Amino acid sequence: MFAPKLTSSLNDVINGSTEKTVNKAVHLYSEVTAKSQKKVIEDLSTAQASENVISKVQTKMHTDAYERNLRKLNLCVLKVPESKKSTSKQRQEDDAKFCLETLKIEKKDFISCHRAGKPDPEKPDYCRPLIIKTADEESVNFYSNHGKGWKESSYWINLDLCRADRAICFLARKERKKRLDGATKKNVLNNP
């Protein structure tokens, strides 16, 4: 019926369009697969990042708990002048004498004391904090007035807090100051 030339031409067109259609389908499939693989990789990296963050937070929490446990029997006194003696043993003896006589810490409650940090030769007037190790938690609570601070002569005896606890206390003081300032302004406006 059809001429052989026409039939072969039609077969070429059908085979060519089929090949193009197959190539186009394969190309679209590869794009979709690449996008979904990219999405899976992004989700996986997000999950790994979240896992890393969780791991870091857990490590920080364990470190803070460990440090808090180490410091629970310590007291901290700021702005205590340092001894000018030449040896560290003599300076420690002066600090122990200061704790027992000036701060009036009883001998049964006192274990030892030391200075935190290194001396800074660029700041000769800077006094390193004096850390006092006590016998038990009852002593810590007594001398720190249950964490509120205790003033003996001109020195405040406070709890020896880890960095995380100091940050929390700082934020609490900041919020308290903000509320007090707001209340003061409200009183001034209400009572002219």
Tab-separated table of C-alpha atoms in Angstrom:
chain	number	residue	atom	x	y	z
A	1	MET	CA	0.000	0.000	0.000
A	2	PHE	CA	2.519	2.588	1.079
A	3	ALA	CA	5.585	2.992	-0.883
A	4	PRO	CA	8.641	1.411	0.770
A	5	LYS	CA	10.402	4.758	0.841
A	6	LEU	CA	7.535	6.366	2.759
A	7	THR	CA	7.369	3.456	5.209
A	8	SER	CA	11.074	3.672	5.931
A	9	SER	CA	10.769	7.444	6.402
A	10	LEU	CA	7.903	6.977	8.849
A	11	ASN	CA	9.896	4.315	10.730
A	12	ASP	CA	12.861	6.709	10.989
A	13	VAL	CA	10.616	9.488	12.356
A	14	ILE	CA	8.958	7.141	14.867
A	15	ASN	CA	12.317	5.720	15.990
A	16	GLY	CA	13.836	9.221	16.214
A	17	SER	CA	10.947	10.664	18.213
A	18	THR	CA	10.904	7.607	20.460
A	19	GLU	CA	14.611	8.022	21.069
A	20	LYS	CA	14.114	11.733	21.785
A	21	THR	CA	11.218	10.950	24.135
A	22	VAL	CA	13.252	8.315	25.955
A	23	ASN	CA	16.241	10.676	26.215
A	24	LYS	CA	13.984	13.465	27.488
A	25	ALA	CA	12.391	11.123	30.077
A	26	VAL	CA	15.813	9.919	31.256
A	27	HIS	CA	17.020	13.528	31.534
A	28	LEU	CA	13.925	14.586	33.552
A	29	TYR	CA	14.263	11.527	35.786
A	30	SER	CA	17.917	12.343	36.457
A	31	GLU	CA	17.038	15.960	37.368
A	32	VAL	CA	14.307	14.828	39.781
A	33	THR	CA	16.649	12.241	41.293
A	34	ALA	CA	19.434	14.813	41.653
A	35	LYS	CA	17.046	17.258	43.376
A	36	SER	CA	15.749	14.601	45.752
A	37	GLN	CA	19.301	13.433	46.488
A	38	LYS	CA	20.318	17.034	47.143
A	39	LYS	CA	17.327	17.401	49.518
A	40	VAL	CA	18.249	14.161	51.309
A	41	ILE	CA	21.864	15.348	51.660
A	42	GLU	CA	20.701	18.745	53.011
A	43	ASP	CA	18.356	17.051	55.487
A	44	LEU	CA	21.144	14.717	56.540
A	45	SER	CA	23.583	17.600	57.039
A	46	THR	CA	20.913	19.486	59.035
A	47	ALA	CA	20.360	16.397	61.175
A	48	GLN	CA	24.116	16.012	61.702
A	49	ALA	CA	24.427	19.711	62.563
A	50	SER	CA	21.569	19.354	65.056
A	51	GLU	CA	23.249	16.281	66.493
A	52	ASN	CA	26.517	18.215	66.831
A	53	VAL	CA	24.727	21.098	68.565
A	54	ILE	CA	22.977	18.701	70.941
A	55	SER	CA	26.285	17.000	71.661
A	56	LYS	CA	27.988	20.331	72.392
A	57	VAL	CA	25.131	21.419	74.688
A	58	GLN	CA	25.254	18.107	76.561
A	59	THR	CA	29.029	18.388	76.950
A	60	LYS	CA	28.656	21.958	78.248
A	61	MET	CA	25.960	20.873	80.709
A	62	HIS	CA	28.139	18.030	82.013
A	63	THR	CA	31.112	20.382	82.309
A	64	ASP	CA	29.016	22.939	84.218
A	65	ALA	CA	27.665	20.244	86.536
A	66	TYR	CA	31.193	18.956	87.191
A	67	GLU	CA	32.525	22.455	87.851
A	68	ARG	CA	29.514	23.284	90.058
A	69	ASN	CA	30.214	20.147	92.087
A	70	LEU	CA	33.878	21.115	92.504
A	71	ARG	CA	32.959	24.601	93.722
A	72	LYS	CA	30.055	23.751	96.028
A	73	LEU	CA	32.188	23.997	99.185
A	74	ASN	CA	34.005	27.163	98.076
A	75	LEU	CA	33.485	30.792	98.955
A	76	CYS	CA	34.782	33.710	96.920
A	77	VAL	CA	35.941	37.053	98.304
A	78	LEU	CA	36.721	39.905	95.905
A	79	LYS	CA	38.989	42.935	96.232
A	80	VAL	CA	41.119	41.469	99.002
A	81	PRO	CA	44.579	43.075	98.806
A	82	GLU	CA	47.314	40.602	97.977
A	83	SER	CA	50.321	40.085	100.178
A	84	LYS	CA	53.605	41.499	98.884
A	85	LYS	CA	55.656	38.654	100.358
A	86	SER	CA	58.180	36.955	98.082
A	87	THR	CA	57.165	33.284	98.286
A	88	SER	CA	53.788	31.777	97.518
A	89	LYS	CA	53.781	29.871	100.832
A	90	GLN	CA	54.122	33.159	102.777
A	91	ARG	CA	51.374	34.750	100.676
A	92	GLN	CA	49.072	31.769	101.318
A	93	GLU	CA	49.766	32.000	105.047
A	94	ASP	CA	48.819	35.700	104.943
A	95	ASP	CA	45.607	34.857	103.064
A	96	ALA	CA	44.735	32.123	105.610
A	97	LYS	CA	45.371	34.574	108.458
A	98	PHE	CA	43.134	37.115	106.689
A	99	CYS	CA	40.323	34.532	106.427
A	100	LEU	CA	40.533	33.529	110.066
A	101	GLU	CA	41.056	36.970	111.618
A	102	THR	CA	39.475	39.566	109.333
A	103	LEU	CA	36.657	37.510	107.826
A	104	LYS	CA	36.167	35.674	111.152
A	105	ILE	CA	35.836	32.242	109.595
A	106	GLU	CA	36.136	29.658	112.352
A	107	LYS	CA	39.063	27.251	112.213
A	108	LYS	CA	36.743	24.202	112.186
A	109	ASP	CA	35.026	25.518	109.026
A	110	PHE	CA	38.228	26.529	107.226
A	111	ILE	CA	40.181	24.008	105.129
A	112	SER	CA	42.341	26.105	102.803
A	113	CYS	CA	42.420	29.163	100.554
A	114	HIS	CA	44.073	30.206	97.309
A	115	ARG	CA	44.019	32.994	94.749
A	116	ALA	CA	42.227	32.427	91.440
A	117	GLY	CA	44.026	33.302	88.209
A	118	LYS	CA	47.473	34.641	87.546
A	119	PRO	CA	48.889	37.959	88.750
A	120	ASP	CA	48.852	40.584	86.004
A	121	PRO	CA	52.031	42.700	86.002
A	122	GLU	CA	50.275	45.281	83.784
A	123	LYS	CA	47.617	45.824	86.473
A	124	PRO	CA	49.452	46.071	89.789
A	125	ASP	CA	46.333	47.326	91.632
A	126	TYR	CA	44.196	44.358	90.508
A	127	CYS	CA	43.469	41.896	93.305
A	128	ARG	CA	42.798	38.303	92.327
A	129	PRO	CA	39.734	36.684	93.934
A	130	LEU	CA	40.411	34.775	97.135
A	131	ILE	CA	38.827	31.304	97.044
A	132	ILE	CA	38.158	29.746	100.441
A	133	LYS	CA	37.554	25.993	100.752
A	134	THR	CA	35.215	25.175	103.636
A	135	ALA	CA	34.481	21.966	105.548
A	136	ASP	CA	30.832	21.464	104.588
A	137	GLU	CA	27.805	22.965	102.864
A	138	GLU	CA	26.463	24.237	106.180
A	139	SER	CA	29.560	26.463	106.487
A	140	VAL	CA	29.090	27.703	102.920
A	141	ASN	CA	25.459	28.596	103.622
A	142	PHE	CA	26.320	30.293	106.916
A	143	TYR	CA	29.159	32.458	105.589
A	144	SER	CA	27.430	33.342	102.321
A	145	ASN	CA	24.077	34.050	104.029
A	146	HIS	CA	22.471	31.278	101.972
A	147	GLY	CA	23.886	32.631	98.711
A	148	LYS	CA	22.909	36.274	99.318
A	149	GLY	CA	26.393	37.348	100.316
A	150	TRP	CA	27.788	38.187	103.726
A	151	LYS	CA	29.573	41.384	104.591
A	152	GLU	CA	32.350	41.074	107.093
A	153	SER	CA	34.216	44.350	107.680
A	154	SER	CA	34.453	45.787	104.147
A	155	TYR	CA	34.512	42.492	102.219
A	156	TRP	CA	31.669	40.502	100.706
A	157	ILE	CA	31.769	36.732	101.070
A	158	ASN	CA	29.949	35.119	98.150
A	159	LEU	CA	29.462	31.669	96.652
A	160	ASP	CA	32.141	30.529	94.209
A	161	LEU	CA	29.988	30.143	91.093
A	162	CYS	CA	30.861	28.529	87.769
A	163	ARG	CA	30.669	30.664	84.619
A	164	ALA	CA	27.146	29.493	83.709
A	165	ASP	CA	25.806	30.323	87.184
A	166	ARG	CA	27.498	33.736	87.135
A	167	ALA	CA	25.819	34.475	83.786
A	168	ILE	CA	22.423	33.437	85.177
A	169	CYS	CA	22.878	35.635	88.252
A	170	PHE	CA	23.955	38.544	86.063
A	171	LEU	CA	20.826	38.225	83.912
A	172	ALA	CA	18.631	37.981	87.024
A	173	ARG	CA	20.197	41.167	88.474
A	174	LYS	CA	19.728	42.916	85.125
A	175	GLU	CA	16.032	41.934	85.006
A	176	ARG	CA	15.516	42.970	88.635
A	177	LYS	CA	17.114	46.366	87.952
A	178	LYS	CA	14.939	46.798	84.869
A	179	ARG	CA	11.768	46.025	86.868
A	180	LEU	CA	12.804	48.387	89.679
A	181	ASP	CA	13.530	51.179	87.191
A	182	GLY	CA	10.128	50.594	85.583
A	183	ALA	CA	8.378	50.670	88.976
A	184	THR	CA	10.216	53.863	89.944
A	185	LYS	CA	9.165	55.579	86.709
A	186	LYS	CA	5.575	54.416	87.230
A	187	ASN	CA	5.561	55.852	90.793
A	188	VAL	CA	6.986	59.159	89.580
A	189	LEU	CA	4.300	59.426	86.884
A	190	ASN	CA	1.469	58.489	89.286
A	191	ASN	CA	2.651	60.790	92.081
A	192	PRO	CA	3.751	64.079	90.518
